[in-house]
Short mmCIF file of C-alpha atoms in Angstrom, two decimals:
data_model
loop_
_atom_site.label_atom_id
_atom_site.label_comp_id
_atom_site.label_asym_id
_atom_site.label_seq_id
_atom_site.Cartn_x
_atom_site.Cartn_y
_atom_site.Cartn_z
CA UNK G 1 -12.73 5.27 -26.03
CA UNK G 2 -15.51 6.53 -23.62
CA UNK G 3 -16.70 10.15 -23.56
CA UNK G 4 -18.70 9.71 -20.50
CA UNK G 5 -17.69 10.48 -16.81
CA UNK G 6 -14.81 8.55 -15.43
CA UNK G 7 -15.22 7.22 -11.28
CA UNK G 8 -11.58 6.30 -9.82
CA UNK G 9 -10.77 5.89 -5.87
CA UNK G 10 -7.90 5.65 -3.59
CA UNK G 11 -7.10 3.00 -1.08
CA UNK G 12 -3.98 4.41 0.70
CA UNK G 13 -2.00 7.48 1.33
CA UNK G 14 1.41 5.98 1.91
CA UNK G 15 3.34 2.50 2.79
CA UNK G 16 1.91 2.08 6.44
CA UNK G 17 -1.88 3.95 6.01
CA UNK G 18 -5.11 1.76 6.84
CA UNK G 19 -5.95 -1.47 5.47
CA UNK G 20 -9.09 -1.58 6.10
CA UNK G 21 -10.33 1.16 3.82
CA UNK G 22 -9.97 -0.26 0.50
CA UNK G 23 -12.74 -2.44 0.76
CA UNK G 24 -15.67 0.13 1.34
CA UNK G 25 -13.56 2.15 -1.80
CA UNK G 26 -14.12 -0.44 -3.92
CA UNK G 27 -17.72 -1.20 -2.92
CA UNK G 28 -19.11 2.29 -3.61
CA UNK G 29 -17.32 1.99 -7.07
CA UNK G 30 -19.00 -1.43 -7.81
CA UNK G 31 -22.41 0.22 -6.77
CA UNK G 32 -22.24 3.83 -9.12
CA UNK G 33 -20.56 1.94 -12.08
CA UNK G 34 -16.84 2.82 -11.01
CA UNK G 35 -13.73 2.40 -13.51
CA UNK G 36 -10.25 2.38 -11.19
CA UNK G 37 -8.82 1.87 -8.23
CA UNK G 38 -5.28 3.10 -7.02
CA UNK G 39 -2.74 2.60 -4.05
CA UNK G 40 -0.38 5.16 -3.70
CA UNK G 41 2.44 3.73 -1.18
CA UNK G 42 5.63 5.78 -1.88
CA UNK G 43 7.94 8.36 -0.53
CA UNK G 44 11.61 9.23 -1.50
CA UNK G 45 12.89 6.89 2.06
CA UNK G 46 9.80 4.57 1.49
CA UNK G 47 11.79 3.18 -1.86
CA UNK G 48 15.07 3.21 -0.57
CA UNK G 49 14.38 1.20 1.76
CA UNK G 50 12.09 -1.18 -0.56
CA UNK G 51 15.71 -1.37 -2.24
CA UNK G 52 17.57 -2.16 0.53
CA UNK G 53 14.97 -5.14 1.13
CA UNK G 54 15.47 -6.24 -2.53
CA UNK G 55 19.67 -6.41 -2.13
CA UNK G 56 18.88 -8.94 0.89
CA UNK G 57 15.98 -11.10 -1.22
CA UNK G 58 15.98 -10.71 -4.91
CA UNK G 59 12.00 -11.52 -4.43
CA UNK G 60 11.42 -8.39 -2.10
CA UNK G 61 11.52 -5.02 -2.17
CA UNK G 62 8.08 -3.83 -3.24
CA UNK G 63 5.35 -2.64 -0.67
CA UNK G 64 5.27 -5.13 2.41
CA UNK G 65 1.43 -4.62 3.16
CA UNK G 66 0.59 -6.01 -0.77
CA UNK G 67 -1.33 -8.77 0.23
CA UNK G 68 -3.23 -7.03 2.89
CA UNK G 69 -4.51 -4.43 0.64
CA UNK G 70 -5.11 -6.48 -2.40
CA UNK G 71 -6.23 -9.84 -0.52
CA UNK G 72 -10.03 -8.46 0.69
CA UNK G 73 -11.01 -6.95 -2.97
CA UNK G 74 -9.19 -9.11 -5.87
CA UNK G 75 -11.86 -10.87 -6.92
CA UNK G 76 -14.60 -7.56 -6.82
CA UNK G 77 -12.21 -5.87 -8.92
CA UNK G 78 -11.81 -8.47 -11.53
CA UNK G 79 -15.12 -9.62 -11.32
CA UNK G 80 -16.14 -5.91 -11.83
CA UNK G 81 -13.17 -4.97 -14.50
CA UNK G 82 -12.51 -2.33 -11.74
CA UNK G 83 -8.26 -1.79 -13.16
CA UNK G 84 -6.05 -1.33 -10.49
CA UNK G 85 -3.06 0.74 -10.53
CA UNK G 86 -0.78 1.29 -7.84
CA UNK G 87 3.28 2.38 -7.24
CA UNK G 88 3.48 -0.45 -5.14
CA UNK G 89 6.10 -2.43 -6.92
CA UNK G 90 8.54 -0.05 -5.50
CA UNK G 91 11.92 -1.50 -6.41
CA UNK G 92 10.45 -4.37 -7.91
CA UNK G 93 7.46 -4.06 -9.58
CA UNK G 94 8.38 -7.55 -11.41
CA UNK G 95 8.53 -9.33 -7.66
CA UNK G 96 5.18 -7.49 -6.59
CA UNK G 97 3.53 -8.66 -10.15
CA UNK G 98 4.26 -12.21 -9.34
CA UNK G 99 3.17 -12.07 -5.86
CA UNK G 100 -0.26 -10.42 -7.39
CA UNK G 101 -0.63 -13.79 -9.29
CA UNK G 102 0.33 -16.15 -6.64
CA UNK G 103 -2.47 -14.34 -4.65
CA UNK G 104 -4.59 -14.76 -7.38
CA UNK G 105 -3.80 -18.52 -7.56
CA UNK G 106 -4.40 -18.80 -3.65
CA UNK G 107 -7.75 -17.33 -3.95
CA UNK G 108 -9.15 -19.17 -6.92
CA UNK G 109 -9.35 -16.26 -8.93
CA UNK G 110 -8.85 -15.96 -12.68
CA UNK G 111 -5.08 -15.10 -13.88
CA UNK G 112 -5.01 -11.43 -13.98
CA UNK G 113 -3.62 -9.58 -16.60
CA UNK G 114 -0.49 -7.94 -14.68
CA UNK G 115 1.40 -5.02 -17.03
CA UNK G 116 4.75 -3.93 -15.24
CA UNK G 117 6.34 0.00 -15.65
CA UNK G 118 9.69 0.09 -16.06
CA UNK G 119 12.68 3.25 -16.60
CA UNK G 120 12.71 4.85 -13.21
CA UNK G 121 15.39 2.94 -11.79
CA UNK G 122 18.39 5.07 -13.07
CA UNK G 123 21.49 2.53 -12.54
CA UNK G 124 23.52 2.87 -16.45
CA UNK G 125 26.64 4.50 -16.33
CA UNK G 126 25.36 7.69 -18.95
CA UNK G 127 22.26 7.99 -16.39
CA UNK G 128 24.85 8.20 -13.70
CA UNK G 129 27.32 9.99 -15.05
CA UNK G 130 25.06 13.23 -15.67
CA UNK G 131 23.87 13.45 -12.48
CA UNK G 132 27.62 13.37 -11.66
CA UNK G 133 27.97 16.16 -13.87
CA UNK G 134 24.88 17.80 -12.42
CA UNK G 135 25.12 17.24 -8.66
CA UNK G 136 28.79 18.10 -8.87
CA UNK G 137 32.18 15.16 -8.46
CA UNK G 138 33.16 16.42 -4.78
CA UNK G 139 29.22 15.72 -4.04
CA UNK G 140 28.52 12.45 -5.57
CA UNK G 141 31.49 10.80 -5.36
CA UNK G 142 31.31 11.21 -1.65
CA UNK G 143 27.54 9.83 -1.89
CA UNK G 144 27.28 5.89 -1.25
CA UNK G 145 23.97 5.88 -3.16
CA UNK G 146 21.13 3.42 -1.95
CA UNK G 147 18.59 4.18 -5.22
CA UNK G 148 18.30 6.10 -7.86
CA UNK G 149 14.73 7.17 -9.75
CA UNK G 150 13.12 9.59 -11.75
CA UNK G 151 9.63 10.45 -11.63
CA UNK G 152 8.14 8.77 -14.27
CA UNK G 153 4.62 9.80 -15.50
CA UNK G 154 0.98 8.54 -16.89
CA UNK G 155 1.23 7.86 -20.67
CA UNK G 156 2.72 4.20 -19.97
CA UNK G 157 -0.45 3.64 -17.78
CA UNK G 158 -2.53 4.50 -20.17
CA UNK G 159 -0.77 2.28 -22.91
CA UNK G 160 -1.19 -0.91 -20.31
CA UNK G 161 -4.71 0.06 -19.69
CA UNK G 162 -5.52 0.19 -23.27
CA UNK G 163 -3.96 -3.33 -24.20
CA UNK G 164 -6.30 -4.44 -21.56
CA UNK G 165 -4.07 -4.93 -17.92
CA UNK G 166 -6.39 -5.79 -14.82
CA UNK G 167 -3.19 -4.39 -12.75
CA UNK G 168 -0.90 -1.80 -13.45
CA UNK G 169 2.12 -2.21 -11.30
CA UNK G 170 4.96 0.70 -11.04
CA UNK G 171 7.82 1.61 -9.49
CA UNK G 172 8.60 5.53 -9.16
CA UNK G 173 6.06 7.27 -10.74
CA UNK G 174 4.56 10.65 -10.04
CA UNK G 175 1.61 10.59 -7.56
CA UNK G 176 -1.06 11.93 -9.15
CA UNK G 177 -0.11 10.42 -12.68
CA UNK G 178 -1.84 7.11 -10.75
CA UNK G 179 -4.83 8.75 -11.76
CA UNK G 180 -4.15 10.71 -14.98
CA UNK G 181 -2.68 7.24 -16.32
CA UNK G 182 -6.55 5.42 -16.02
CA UNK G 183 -7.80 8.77 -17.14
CA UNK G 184 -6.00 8.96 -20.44
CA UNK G 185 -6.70 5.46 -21.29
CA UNK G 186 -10.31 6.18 -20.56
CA UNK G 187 -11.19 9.12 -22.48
CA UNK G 188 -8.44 8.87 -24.93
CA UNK G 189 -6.94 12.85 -24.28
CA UNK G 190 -4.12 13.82 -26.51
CA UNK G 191 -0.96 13.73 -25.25
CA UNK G 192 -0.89 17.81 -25.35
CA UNK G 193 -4.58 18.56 -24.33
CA UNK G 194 -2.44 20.14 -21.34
CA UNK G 195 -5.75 21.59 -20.02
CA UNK G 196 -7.22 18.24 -19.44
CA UNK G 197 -4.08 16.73 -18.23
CA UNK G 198 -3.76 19.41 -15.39
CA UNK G 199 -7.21 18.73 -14.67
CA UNK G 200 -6.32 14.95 -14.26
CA UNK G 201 -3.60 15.57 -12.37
CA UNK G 202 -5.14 17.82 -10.16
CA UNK G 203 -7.60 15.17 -9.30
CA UNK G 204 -4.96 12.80 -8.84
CA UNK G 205 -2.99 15.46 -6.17
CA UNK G 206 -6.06 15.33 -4.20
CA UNK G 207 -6.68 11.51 -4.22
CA UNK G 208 -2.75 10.62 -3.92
CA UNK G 209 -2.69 11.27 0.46
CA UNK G 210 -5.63 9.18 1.18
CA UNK G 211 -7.72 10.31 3.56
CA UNK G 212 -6.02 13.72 3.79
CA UNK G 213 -9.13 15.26 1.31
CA UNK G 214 -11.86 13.64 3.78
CA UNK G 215 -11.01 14.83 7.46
CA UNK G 216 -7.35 12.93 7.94
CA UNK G 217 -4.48 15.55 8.93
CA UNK G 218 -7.25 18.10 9.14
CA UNK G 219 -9.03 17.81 12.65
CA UNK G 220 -8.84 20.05 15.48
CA UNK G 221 -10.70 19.88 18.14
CA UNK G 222 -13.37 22.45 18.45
CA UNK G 223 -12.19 24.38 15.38
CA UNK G 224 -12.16 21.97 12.36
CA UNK G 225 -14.06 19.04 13.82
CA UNK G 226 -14.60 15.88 11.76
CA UNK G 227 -17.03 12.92 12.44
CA UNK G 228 -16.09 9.28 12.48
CA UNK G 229 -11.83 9.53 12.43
CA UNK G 230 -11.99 5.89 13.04
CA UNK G 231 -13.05 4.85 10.29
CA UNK G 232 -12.11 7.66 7.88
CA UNK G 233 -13.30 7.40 4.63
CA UNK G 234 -11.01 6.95 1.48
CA UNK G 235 -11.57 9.46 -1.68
CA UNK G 236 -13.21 8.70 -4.89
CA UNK G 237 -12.99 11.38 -7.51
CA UNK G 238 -15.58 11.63 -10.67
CA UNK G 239 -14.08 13.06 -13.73
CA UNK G 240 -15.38 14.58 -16.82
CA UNK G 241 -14.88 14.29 -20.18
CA UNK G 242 -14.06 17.93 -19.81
CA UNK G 243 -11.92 17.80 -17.03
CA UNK G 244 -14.27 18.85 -14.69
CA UNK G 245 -14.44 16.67 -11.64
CA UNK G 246 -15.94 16.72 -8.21
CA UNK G 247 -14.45 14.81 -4.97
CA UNK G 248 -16.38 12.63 -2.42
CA UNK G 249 -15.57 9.20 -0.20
CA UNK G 250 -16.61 5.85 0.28
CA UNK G 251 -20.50 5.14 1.46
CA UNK G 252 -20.98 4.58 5.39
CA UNK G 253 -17.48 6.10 6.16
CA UNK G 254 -16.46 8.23 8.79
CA UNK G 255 -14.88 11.86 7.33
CA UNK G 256 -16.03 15.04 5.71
CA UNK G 257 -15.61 16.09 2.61
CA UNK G 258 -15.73 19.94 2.67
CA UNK G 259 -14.58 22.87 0.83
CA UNK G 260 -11.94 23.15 3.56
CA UNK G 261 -10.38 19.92 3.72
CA UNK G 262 -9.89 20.06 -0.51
CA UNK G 263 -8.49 23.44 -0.14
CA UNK G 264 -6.18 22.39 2.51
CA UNK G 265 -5.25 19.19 0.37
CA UNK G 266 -4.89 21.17 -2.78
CA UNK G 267 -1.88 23.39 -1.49
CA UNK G 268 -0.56 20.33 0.26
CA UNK G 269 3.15 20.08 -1.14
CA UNK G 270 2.48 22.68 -3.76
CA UNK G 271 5.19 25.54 -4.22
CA UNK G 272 3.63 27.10 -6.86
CA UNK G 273 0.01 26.92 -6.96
CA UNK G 274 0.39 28.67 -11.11
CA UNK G 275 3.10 25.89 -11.78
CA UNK G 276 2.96 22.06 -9.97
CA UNK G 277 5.38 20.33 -11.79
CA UNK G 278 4.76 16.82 -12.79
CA UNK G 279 6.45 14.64 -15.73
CA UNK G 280 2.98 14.97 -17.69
CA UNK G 281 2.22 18.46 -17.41
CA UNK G 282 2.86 22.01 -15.64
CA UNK G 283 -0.85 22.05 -13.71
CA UNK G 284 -2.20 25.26 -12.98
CA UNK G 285 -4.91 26.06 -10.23
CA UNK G 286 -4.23 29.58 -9.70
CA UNK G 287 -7.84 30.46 -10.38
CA UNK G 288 -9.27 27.02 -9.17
CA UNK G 289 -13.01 27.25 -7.96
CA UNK G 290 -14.00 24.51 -5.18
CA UNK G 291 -17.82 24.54 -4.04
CA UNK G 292 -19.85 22.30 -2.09
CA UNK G 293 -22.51 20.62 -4.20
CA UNK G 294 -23.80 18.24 -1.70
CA UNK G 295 -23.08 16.52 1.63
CA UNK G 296 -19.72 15.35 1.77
CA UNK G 297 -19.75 16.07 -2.48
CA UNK G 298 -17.18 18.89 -3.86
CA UNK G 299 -16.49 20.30 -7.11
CA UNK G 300 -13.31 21.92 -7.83
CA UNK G 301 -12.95 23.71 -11.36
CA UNK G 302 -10.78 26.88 -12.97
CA UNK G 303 -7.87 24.49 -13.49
CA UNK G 304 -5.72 24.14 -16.67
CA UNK G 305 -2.32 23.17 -17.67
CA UNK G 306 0.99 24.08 -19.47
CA UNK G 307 3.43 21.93 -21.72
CA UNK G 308 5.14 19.75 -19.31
CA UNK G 309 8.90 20.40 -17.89
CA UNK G 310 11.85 19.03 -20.35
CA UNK G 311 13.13 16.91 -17.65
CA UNK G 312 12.27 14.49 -15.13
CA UNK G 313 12.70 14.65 -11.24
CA UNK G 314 15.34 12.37 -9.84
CA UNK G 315 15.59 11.56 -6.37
CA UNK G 316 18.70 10.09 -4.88
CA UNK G 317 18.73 8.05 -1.57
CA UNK G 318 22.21 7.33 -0.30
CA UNK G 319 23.79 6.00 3.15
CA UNK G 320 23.76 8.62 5.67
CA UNK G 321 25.89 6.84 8.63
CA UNK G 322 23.81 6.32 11.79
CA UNK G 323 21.19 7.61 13.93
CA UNK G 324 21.50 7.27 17.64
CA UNK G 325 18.62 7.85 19.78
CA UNK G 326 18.15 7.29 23.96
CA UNK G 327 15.69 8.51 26.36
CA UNK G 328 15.03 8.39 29.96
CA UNK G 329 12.31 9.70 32.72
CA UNK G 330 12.23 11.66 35.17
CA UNK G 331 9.46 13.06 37.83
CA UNK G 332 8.25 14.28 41.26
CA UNK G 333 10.38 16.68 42.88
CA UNK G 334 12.75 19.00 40.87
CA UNK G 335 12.27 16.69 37.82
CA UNK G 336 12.78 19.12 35.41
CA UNK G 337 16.56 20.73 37.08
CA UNK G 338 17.68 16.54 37.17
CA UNK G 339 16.53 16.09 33.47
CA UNK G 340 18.60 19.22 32.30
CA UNK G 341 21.41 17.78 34.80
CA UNK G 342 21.46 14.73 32.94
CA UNK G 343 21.44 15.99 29.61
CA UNK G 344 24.71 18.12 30.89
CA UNK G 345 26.49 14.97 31.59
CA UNK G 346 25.93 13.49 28.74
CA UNK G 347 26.53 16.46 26.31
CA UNK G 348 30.03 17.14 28.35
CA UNK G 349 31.07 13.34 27.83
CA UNK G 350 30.04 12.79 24.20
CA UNK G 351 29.58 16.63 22.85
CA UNK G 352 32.90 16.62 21.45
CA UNK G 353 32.65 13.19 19.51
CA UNK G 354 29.34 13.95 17.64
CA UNK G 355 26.54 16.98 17.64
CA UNK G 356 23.72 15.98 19.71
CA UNK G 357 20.21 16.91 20.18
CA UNK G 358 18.38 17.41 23.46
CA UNK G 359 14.33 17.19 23.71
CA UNK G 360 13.10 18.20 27.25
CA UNK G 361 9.78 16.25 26.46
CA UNK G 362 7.02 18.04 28.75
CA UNK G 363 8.91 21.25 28.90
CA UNK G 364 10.51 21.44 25.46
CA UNK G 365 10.89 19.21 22.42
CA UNK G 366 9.20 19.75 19.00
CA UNK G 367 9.69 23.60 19.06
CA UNK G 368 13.22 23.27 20.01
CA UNK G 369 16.30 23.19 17.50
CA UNK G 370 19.43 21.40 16.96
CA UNK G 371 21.68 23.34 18.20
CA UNK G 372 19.86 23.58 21.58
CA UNK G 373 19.81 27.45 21.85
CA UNK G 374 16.13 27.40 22.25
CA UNK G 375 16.53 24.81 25.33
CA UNK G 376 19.72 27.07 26.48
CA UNK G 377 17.37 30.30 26.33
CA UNK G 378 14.18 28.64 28.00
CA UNK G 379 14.40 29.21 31.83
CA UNK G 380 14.49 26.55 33.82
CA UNK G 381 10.78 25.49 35.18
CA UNK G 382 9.55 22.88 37.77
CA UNK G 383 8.15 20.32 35.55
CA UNK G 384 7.28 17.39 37.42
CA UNK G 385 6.74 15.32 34.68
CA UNK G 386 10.00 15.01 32.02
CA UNK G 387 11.53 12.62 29.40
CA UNK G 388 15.27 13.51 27.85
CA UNK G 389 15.28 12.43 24.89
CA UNK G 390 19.06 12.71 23.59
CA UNK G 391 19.92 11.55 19.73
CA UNK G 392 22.64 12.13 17.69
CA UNK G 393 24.28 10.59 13.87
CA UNK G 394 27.68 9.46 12.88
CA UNK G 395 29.12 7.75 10.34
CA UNK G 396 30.54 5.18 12.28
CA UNK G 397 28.26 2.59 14.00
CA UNK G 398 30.34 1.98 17.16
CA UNK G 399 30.78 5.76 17.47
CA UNK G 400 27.55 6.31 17.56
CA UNK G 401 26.22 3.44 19.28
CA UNK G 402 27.89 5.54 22.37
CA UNK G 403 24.51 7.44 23.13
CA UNK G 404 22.83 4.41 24.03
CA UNK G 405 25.41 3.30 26.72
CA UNK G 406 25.99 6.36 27.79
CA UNK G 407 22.17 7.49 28.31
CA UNK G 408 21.73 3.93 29.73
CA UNK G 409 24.65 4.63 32.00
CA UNK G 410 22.41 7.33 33.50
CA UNK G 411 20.69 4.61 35.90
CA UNK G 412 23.63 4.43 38.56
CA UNK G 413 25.67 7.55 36.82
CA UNK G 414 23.15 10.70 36.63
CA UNK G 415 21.32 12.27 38.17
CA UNK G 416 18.22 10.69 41.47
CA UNK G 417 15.63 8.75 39.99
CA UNK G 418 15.82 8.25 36.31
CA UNK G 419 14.30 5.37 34.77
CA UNK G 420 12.12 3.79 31.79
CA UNK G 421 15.50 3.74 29.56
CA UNK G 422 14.33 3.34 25.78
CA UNK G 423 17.40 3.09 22.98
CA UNK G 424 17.43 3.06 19.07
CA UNK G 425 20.38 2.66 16.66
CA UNK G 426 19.35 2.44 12.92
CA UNK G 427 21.06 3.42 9.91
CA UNK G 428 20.30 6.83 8.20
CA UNK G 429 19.26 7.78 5.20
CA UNK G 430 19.47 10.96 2.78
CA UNK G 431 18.03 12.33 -0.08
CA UNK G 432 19.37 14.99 -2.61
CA UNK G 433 16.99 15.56 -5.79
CA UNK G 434 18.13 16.68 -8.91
CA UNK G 435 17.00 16.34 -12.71
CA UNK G 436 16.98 14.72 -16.21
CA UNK G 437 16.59 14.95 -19.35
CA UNK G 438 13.76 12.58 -20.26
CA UNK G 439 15.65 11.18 -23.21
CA UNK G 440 18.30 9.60 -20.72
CA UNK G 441 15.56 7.91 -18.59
CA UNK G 442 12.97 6.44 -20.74
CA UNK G 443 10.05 4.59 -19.53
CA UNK G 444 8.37 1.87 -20.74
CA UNK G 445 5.84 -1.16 -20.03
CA UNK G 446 5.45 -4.56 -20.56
CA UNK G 447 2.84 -7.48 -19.31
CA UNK G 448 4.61 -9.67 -16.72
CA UNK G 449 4.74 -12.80 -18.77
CA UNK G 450 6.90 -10.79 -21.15
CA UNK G 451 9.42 -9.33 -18.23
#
């Protein structure tokens, strides 16, 4: 056990961020003596569709940019006994764990030491049958689920950290337990020291979206300006022994880090800033302090923590039928009244089959609604300048496969003019979150040769 300060960074905000941060992450930890490094690459869709990949190869289904983010700082890590923990395994943290030792193979680099989470997946028949019970027999029976998973939490991090893995790799596990995991296993907390837990965790809700804390998802123009947005900096945060931590990025990286752009991060996603749930502990930051301590450096402080929740968050991705989507142009001359004459034909032919949603883009789109009344309400203008964008779901493919004919049918049938047809048919999936007791999900961890 260490009493010292702990240094931990993040390389990526979600399946899909930058690539090309990680390596500047993991130089500045090399340089000031850092201890972790994490990836954080899921969302509730992100691992339903990671399953989905697995059902058509039994060696997929875990985060499809692994070797890209891994590939450029490997070696530095191991070299450096920088431990790297990441939810990239998604729904197959065993299939990710041997593609992290194939790489390793490829590169010349020593076998790493790969420990694998396990218990999120929630596919036995007393697992299912509660959440039966709890989302109600009318509701899940009619469900045709896709995955499964409860958020799991930190303390089966910190166990694989402690029996020495190089690479932690998880499925479903809270966010910001990416970080409190490393930071158990460093300073050796108790299990119920719940103020230093929701400090941890804290620390871990501000690293979990990237580049959100340093300028990303922040900028406006003229208002909240940030230097360097391409090549935003990643996050590193240093925790105490104490819990007290500050928050600051990569060296020679584009970003801020500011007393604004934690603040905004902190209340990103939180309902209740006195209770964020999480499987480790209820964190608190209703009285949380954040100050600027030096350029791009900030401290936050004031948090604690509560005993943790009974139960575990499930979320449930299921098969949603099919999303339909079609657009075409129009401009010059009365764009605007042939784009809204267009949109008539098509919601006169196909209204009655399926609801359907009509974007005016360059007159009206994102502040519009589904039902159209704000579109029906908005007097008619002379934009010159218009795209109809017309999209709507059904169960059945053919049905809904009708919105791209009939939108393409718009060349010779609509209205003067219309052109640059673009169509998309994809399946659709939903979510529906509910809970468990943790006794009927529990997690566990084992090193990859033993899986």
């Amino acid at each position: 056990m260490e009493t010292n300060s702990f240094k931990i960074g993040c390389a990526t905000g979600f399946s899909g961020d930058r690539t090309d941060g990680v390596m500047p992450v993991v130089q500045s930890l090399v340089a000031t003596g850092g201890h972790a490094l994490i990836f954080e690459t899921l969302a509730e869709r992100t691992l339903a569709l990671a399953q989905l990949a697995k059902n058509r190869d039994p060696e997929l289904g875990y985060e499809p940019l692994l070797v890209d983010l891994l590939k450029p700082v490997l070696g530095t890590c191991l070299q450096h006994n920088i431990r790297i923990v990441s939810n990239f395994g998604a729904a197959n943290p065993p299939a990710a764990a041997r593609r992290i030792k194939a790489l390793a193979q490829e590169l010349g680099l020593r076998s790493p030491r790969i420990a694998i989470l396990a218990g999120d997946q929630l596919a036995q028949a007393d697992q299912l049958a509660y959440l039966r019970e709890q989302l109600g027999p009318s509701h899940f029976d009619g469900m045709d689920i896709v995955s499964a998973n409860a958020y799991q939490g930190a303390h089966e991090i910190a166990q694989a950290l402690l029996a020495d893995a190089d690479i932690v790799v998880a499925g479903r596990v809270a966010d910001p337990s990416l970080v409190l995991g490393p930071a158990l296993a460093h300073f050796g907390w108790a299990a119920d020291d719940w103020h230093k837990l929701g400090c941890a965790t804290i620390a871990g809700h501000l690293l979990e979206c990237g580049t959100q804390v340093t300028g990303g998802y922040f900028a406006v123009p003229g208002l909240k300006d940030v230097p360097g947005m391409d090549n935003l900096g990643f996050p590193i945060a240093q925790i105490n022994a104490s819990g007290a931590m500050t928050i600051t990025k990569a060296a020679g990286t584009g970003g801020i880090v500011s007393e604004q752009t934690v603040k905004e991060q902190l209340l990103y996603e939180v309902h209740n800033p006195a209770a964020y749930l999480t499987p480790d502990v209820i964190a608190d930051i209703s009285q949380v302090t954040v100050m600027q301590t030096a350029s791009n450096t900030v401290s936050v402080g004031g948090i604690t923590g509560h005993q943790r929740p009974d139960t575990l968050k499930v979320n449930i991705c299921h098969h949603g039928g099919w999303l339909a989507e079609a657009e075409i142009s129009y401009a010059g001359v009365q764009a605007e009244a042939r784009a809204r004459l267009a949109a008539d034909v098509i919601l006169k032919r196909l209204g009655n089959t399926m609801k359907l949603r009509v974007d005016l883009i360059g007159v009206l789109s994102i502040l519009g609604d589904d039902n159209g009344e704000y579109l029906r309400k908005h007097s008619p203008g002379a934009a010159r300048d218009v795209r109809l964008r017309i999209a709507g779901a059904h169960a059945q493919k053919d049905i809904a496969e009708r919105v791209l004919r009939e939108v393409t049918a718009l060349y010779t049938c609509g209205p003067a003019g219309g052109g640059g047809v673009r169509t998309s048919l994809r399946p659709r999936l939903n979510s529906v979150s509910s809970s468990i007791p943790r006794d009927l999900a529990p997690a566990s961890w084992c090193f990859m040769e033993e899986a």
